[in-house]
Short mmCIF file of C-alpha atoms in Angstrom, two decimals:
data_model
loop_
_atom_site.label_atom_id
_atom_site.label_comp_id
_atom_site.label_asym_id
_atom_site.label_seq_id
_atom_site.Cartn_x
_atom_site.Cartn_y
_atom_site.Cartn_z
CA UNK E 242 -30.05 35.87 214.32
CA UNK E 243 -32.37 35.35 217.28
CA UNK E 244 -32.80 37.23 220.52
CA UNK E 245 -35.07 36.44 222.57
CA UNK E 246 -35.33 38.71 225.86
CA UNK E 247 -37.08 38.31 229.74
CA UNK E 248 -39.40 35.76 227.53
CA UNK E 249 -41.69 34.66 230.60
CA UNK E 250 -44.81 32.31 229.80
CA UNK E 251 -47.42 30.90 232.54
CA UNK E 252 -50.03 28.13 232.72
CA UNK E 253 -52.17 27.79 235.83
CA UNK E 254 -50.19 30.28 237.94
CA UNK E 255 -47.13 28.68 237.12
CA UNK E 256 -44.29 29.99 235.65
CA UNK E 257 -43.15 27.70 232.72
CA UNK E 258 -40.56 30.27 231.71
CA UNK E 259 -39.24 32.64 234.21
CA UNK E 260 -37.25 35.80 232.24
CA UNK E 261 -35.25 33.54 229.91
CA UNK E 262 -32.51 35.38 227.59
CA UNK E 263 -31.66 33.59 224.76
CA UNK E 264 -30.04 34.43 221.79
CA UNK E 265 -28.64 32.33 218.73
CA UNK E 266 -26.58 32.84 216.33
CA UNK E 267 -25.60 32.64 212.42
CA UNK E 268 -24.01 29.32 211.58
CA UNK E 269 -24.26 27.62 215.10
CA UNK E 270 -25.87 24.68 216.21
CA UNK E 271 -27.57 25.23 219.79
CA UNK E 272 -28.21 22.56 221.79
CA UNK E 273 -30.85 22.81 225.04
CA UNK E 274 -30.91 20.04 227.55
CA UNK E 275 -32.69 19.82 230.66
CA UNK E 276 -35.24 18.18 232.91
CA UNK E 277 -38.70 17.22 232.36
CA UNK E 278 -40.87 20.05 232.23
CA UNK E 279 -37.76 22.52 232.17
CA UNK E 280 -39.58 24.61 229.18
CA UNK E 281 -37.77 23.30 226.28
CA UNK E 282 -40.35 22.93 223.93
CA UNK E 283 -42.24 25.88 225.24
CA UNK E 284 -39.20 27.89 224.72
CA UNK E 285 -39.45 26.89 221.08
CA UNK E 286 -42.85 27.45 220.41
CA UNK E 287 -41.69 30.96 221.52
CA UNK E 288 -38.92 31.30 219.30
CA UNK E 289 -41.18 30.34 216.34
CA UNK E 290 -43.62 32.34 216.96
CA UNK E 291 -46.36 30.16 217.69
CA UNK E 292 -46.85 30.96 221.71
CA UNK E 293 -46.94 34.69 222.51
CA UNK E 294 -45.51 34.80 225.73
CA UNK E 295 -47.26 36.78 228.77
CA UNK E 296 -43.88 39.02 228.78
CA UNK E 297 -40.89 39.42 226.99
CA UNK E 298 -39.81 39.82 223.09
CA UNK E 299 -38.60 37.74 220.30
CA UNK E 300 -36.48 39.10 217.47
CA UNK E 301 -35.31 37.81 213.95
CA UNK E 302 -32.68 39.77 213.01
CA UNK E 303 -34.03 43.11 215.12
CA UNK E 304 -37.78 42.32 213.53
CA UNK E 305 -40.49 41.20 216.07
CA UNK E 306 -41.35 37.44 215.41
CA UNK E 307 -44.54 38.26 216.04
CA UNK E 308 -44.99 40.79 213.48
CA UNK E 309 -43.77 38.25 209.98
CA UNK E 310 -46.38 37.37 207.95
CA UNK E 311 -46.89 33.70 207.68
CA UNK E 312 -44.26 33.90 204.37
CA UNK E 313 -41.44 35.68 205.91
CA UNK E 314 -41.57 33.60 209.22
CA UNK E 315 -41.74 30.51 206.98
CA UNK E 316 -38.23 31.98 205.34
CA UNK E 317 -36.79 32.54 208.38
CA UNK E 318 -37.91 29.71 210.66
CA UNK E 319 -38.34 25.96 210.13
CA UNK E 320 -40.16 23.24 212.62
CA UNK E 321 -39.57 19.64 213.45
CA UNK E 322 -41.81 18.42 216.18
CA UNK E 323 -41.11 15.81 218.24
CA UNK E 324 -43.58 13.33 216.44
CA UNK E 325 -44.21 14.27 212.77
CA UNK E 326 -48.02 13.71 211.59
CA UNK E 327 -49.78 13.94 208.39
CA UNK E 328 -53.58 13.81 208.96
CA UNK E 329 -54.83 14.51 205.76
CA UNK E 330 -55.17 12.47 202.82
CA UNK E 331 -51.51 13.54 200.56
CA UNK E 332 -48.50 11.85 199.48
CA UNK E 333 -45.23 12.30 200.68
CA UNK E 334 -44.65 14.33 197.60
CA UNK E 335 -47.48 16.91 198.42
CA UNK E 336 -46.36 17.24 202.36
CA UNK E 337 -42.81 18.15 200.93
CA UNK E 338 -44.69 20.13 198.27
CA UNK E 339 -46.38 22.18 200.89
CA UNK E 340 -43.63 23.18 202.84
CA UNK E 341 -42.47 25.37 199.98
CA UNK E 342 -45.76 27.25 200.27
CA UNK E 343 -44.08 30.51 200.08
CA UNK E 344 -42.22 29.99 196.97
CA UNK E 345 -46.26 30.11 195.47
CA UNK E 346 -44.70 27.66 192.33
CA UNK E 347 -46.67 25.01 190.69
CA UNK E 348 -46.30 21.28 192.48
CA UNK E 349 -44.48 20.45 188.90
CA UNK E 350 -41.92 23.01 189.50
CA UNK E 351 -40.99 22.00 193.34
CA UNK E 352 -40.68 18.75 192.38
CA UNK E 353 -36.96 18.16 191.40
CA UNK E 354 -36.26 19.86 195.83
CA UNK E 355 -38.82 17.74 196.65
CA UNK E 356 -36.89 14.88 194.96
CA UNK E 357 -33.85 16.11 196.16
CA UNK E 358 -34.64 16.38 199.72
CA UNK E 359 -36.09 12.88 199.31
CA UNK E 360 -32.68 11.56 198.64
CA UNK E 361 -30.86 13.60 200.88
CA UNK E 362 -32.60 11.57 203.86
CA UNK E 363 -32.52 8.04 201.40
CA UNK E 364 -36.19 8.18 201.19
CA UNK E 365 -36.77 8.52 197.83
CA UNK E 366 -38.82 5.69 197.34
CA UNK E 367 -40.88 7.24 199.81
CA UNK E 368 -42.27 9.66 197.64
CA UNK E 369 -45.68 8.58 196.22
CA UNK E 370 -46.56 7.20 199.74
CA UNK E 371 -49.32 8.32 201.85
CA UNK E 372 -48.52 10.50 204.48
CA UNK E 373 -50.19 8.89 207.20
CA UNK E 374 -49.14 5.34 206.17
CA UNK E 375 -45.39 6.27 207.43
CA UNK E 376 -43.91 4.36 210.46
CA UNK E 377 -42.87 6.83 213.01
CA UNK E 378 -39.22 6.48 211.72
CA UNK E 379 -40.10 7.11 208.17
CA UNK E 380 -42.03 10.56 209.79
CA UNK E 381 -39.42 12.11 210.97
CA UNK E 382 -37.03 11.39 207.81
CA UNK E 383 -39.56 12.62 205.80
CA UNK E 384 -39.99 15.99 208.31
CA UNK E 385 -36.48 16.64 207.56
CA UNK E 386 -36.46 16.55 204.13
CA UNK E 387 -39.17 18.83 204.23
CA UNK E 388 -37.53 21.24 206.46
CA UNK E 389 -34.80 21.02 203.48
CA UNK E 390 -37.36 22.07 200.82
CA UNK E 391 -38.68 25.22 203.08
CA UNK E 392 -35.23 26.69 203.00
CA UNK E 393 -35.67 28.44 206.30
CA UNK E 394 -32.04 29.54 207.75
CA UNK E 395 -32.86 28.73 211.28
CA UNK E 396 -33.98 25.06 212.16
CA UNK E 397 -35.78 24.51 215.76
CA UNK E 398 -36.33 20.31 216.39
CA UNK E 399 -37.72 19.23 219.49
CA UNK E 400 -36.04 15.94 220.48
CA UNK E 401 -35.38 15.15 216.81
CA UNK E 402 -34.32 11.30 217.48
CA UNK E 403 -37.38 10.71 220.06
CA UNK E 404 -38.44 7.03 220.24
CA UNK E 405 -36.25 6.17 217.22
CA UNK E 406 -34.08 3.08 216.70
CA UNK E 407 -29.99 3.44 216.54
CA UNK E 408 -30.31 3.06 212.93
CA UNK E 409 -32.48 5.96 212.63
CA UNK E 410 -30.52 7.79 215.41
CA UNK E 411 -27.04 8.19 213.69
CA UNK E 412 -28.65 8.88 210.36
CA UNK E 413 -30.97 11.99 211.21
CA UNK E 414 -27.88 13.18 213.54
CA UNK E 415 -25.41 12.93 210.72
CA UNK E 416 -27.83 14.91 208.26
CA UNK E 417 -27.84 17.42 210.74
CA UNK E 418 -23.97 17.26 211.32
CA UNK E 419 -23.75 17.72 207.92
CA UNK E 420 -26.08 20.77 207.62
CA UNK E 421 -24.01 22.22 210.11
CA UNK E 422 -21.01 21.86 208.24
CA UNK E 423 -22.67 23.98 205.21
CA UNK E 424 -23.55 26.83 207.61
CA UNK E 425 -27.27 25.87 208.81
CA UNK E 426 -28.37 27.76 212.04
CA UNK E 427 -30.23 24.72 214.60
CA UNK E 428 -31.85 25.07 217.80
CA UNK E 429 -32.78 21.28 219.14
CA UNK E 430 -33.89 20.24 222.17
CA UNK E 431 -32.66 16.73 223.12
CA UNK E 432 -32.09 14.20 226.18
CA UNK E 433 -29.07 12.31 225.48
CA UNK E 434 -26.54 14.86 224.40
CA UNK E 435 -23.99 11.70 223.39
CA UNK E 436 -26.32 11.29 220.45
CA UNK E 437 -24.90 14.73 219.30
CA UNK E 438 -21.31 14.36 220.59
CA UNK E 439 -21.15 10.63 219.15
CA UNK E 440 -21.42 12.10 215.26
CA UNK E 441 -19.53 15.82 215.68
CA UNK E 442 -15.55 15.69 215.03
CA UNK E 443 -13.32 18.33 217.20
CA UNK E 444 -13.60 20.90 214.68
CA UNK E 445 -17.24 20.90 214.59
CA UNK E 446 -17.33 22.26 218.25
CA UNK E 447 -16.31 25.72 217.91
CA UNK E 448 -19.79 26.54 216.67
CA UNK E 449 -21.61 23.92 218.88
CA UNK E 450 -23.55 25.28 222.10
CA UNK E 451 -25.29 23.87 224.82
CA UNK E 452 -27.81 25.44 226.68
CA UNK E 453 -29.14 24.25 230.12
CA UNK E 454 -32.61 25.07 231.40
CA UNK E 455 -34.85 24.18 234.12
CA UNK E 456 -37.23 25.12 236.15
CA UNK E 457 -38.38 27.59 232.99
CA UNK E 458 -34.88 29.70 233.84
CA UNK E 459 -31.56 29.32 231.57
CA UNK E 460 -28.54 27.73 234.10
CA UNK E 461 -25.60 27.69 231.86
CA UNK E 462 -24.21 28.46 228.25
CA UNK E 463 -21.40 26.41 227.78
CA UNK E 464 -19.39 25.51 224.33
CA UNK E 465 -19.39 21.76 223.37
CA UNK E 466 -15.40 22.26 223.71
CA UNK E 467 -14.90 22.44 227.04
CA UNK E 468 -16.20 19.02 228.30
CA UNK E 469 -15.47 19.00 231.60
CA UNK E 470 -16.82 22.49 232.26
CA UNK E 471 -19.79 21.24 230.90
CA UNK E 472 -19.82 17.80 232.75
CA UNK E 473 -19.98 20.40 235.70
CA UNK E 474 -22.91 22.23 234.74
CA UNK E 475 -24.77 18.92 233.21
CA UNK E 476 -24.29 17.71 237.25
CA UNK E 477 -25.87 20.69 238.79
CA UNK E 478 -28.58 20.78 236.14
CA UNK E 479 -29.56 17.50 236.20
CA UNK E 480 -28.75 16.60 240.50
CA UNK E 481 -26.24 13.60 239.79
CA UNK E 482 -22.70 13.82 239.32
CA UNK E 483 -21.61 13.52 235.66
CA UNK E 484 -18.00 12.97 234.49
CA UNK E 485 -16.73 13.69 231.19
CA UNK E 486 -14.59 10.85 228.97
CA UNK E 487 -12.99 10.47 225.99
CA UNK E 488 -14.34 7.47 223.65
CA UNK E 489 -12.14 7.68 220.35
CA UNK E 490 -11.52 11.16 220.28
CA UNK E 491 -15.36 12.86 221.11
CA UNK E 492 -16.29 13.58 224.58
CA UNK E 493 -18.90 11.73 225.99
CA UNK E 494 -21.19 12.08 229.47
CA UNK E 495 -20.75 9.29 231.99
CA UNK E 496 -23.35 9.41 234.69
CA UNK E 497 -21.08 8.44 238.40
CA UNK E 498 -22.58 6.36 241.19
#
């Protein structure tokens, strides 16, 4: 779905991305982890099309990112950011209103997705709020369930769960588990990959990735079902020795003395 080749972007004479390959595909959910200042969320801006990197190319399907109109990328790519703001003066129903701004309907006909997308995250009661009135938790439910009413086949969420409670946690993970399931294509960038492995059952692995970067170069590619291969590269990635165990059937990553 996405390749994405020798993609190298610099700030001040630094390299925040250093010839990364990365490709995703159909149906999968990728996962990149990796130190501070790795280039995760520069490597999504990339993918979405929002930083034009210094070199390298970005492809949808064999079609330049770059070269979508503002529709077709908005069919093709959807955005959670890692803190979910609404500055202007709208409801909750006219944010989730506005990400179907390609479909060019009337807000009377997007309202029964924007309804159902509402319930989907069990915000409905949400709706008539405003925006900007939303706790930070309430954001990023209501981010989702506008990423649901754009209909874009690839998802990209930077640290979806960042500076969320448990509650929260389990919830937005298990939507996304769930999306999975129905054949959703996610890239997200997070920090504690047991968040991910603590909702996903065996057979949910096969098309579960994790992708390590740092220092603005990819280290590893590694499926989610081969823990202790992965426990290997998560110890070289990170500099501290990580062991994979088993806590009721899902792997989980145990930082050693």
């Amino acid at each position: 779905m996405i390749e994405a080749r020798q993609i190298t972007v610099e700030w001040d004479d630094r390299r925040v991305l250093d010839r990364v390959d990365f490709d995703v595909h159909a149906g999968t959910f990728t996962i990149v982890v990796g130190p501070n200042g790795a280039g995760k969320s520069t490597l999504l801006d990339v993918l979405r099309g929002y930083r034009v990197p210094h070199h390298g190319d970005v492809r949808f399907e064999g079609t330049p990112i770059a070269s979508l109109s503002p529709k077709e990328r908005a069919a093709r790519v959807g955005w959670l950011a890692q803190h979910p703001r609404v500055r202007d003066v709208m409801t909750v129903a006219e944010w989730l209103t506005t990400a179907r701004f390609r479909f060019a309907e009337t807000p009377r006909v997007a309202r029964p997705k924007v309804e159902q997308a509402l319930r989907w995250v069990d915000r409905l009661h949400l709706l008539d709020r405003l925006a900007h009135t939303l706790s930070g938790g309430e954001a990023q439910r209501v981010a989702l369930a506008a990423l649901m009413t754009q209909e874009a086949r690839l998802w990209l969420l930077d640290e979806p769960t960042h500076h969320l409670d448990p509650a929260a946690v389990l919830a937005i993970l298990e939507r996304l588990r769930d999306r999975l399931r129905e054949g959703q294509t996610m890239v997200a960038v997070v920090h504690d990959l047991d968040e991910i492995t603590a909702v996903l059952e065996p057979s949910d692995h096969e098309r579960v990735w994790v992708v390590g970067l740092k220092e603005g170069t990819v280290r590893f590619r590694r499926p989610m079902g081969a823990p202790d291969a992965l426990a290997d590269a998560l110890s070289d990635l990170y500099d501290v020795q990580m062991r994979a165990v088993t806590v009721e059937g899902r792997p989980r990553f145990v930082v050693m003395p």
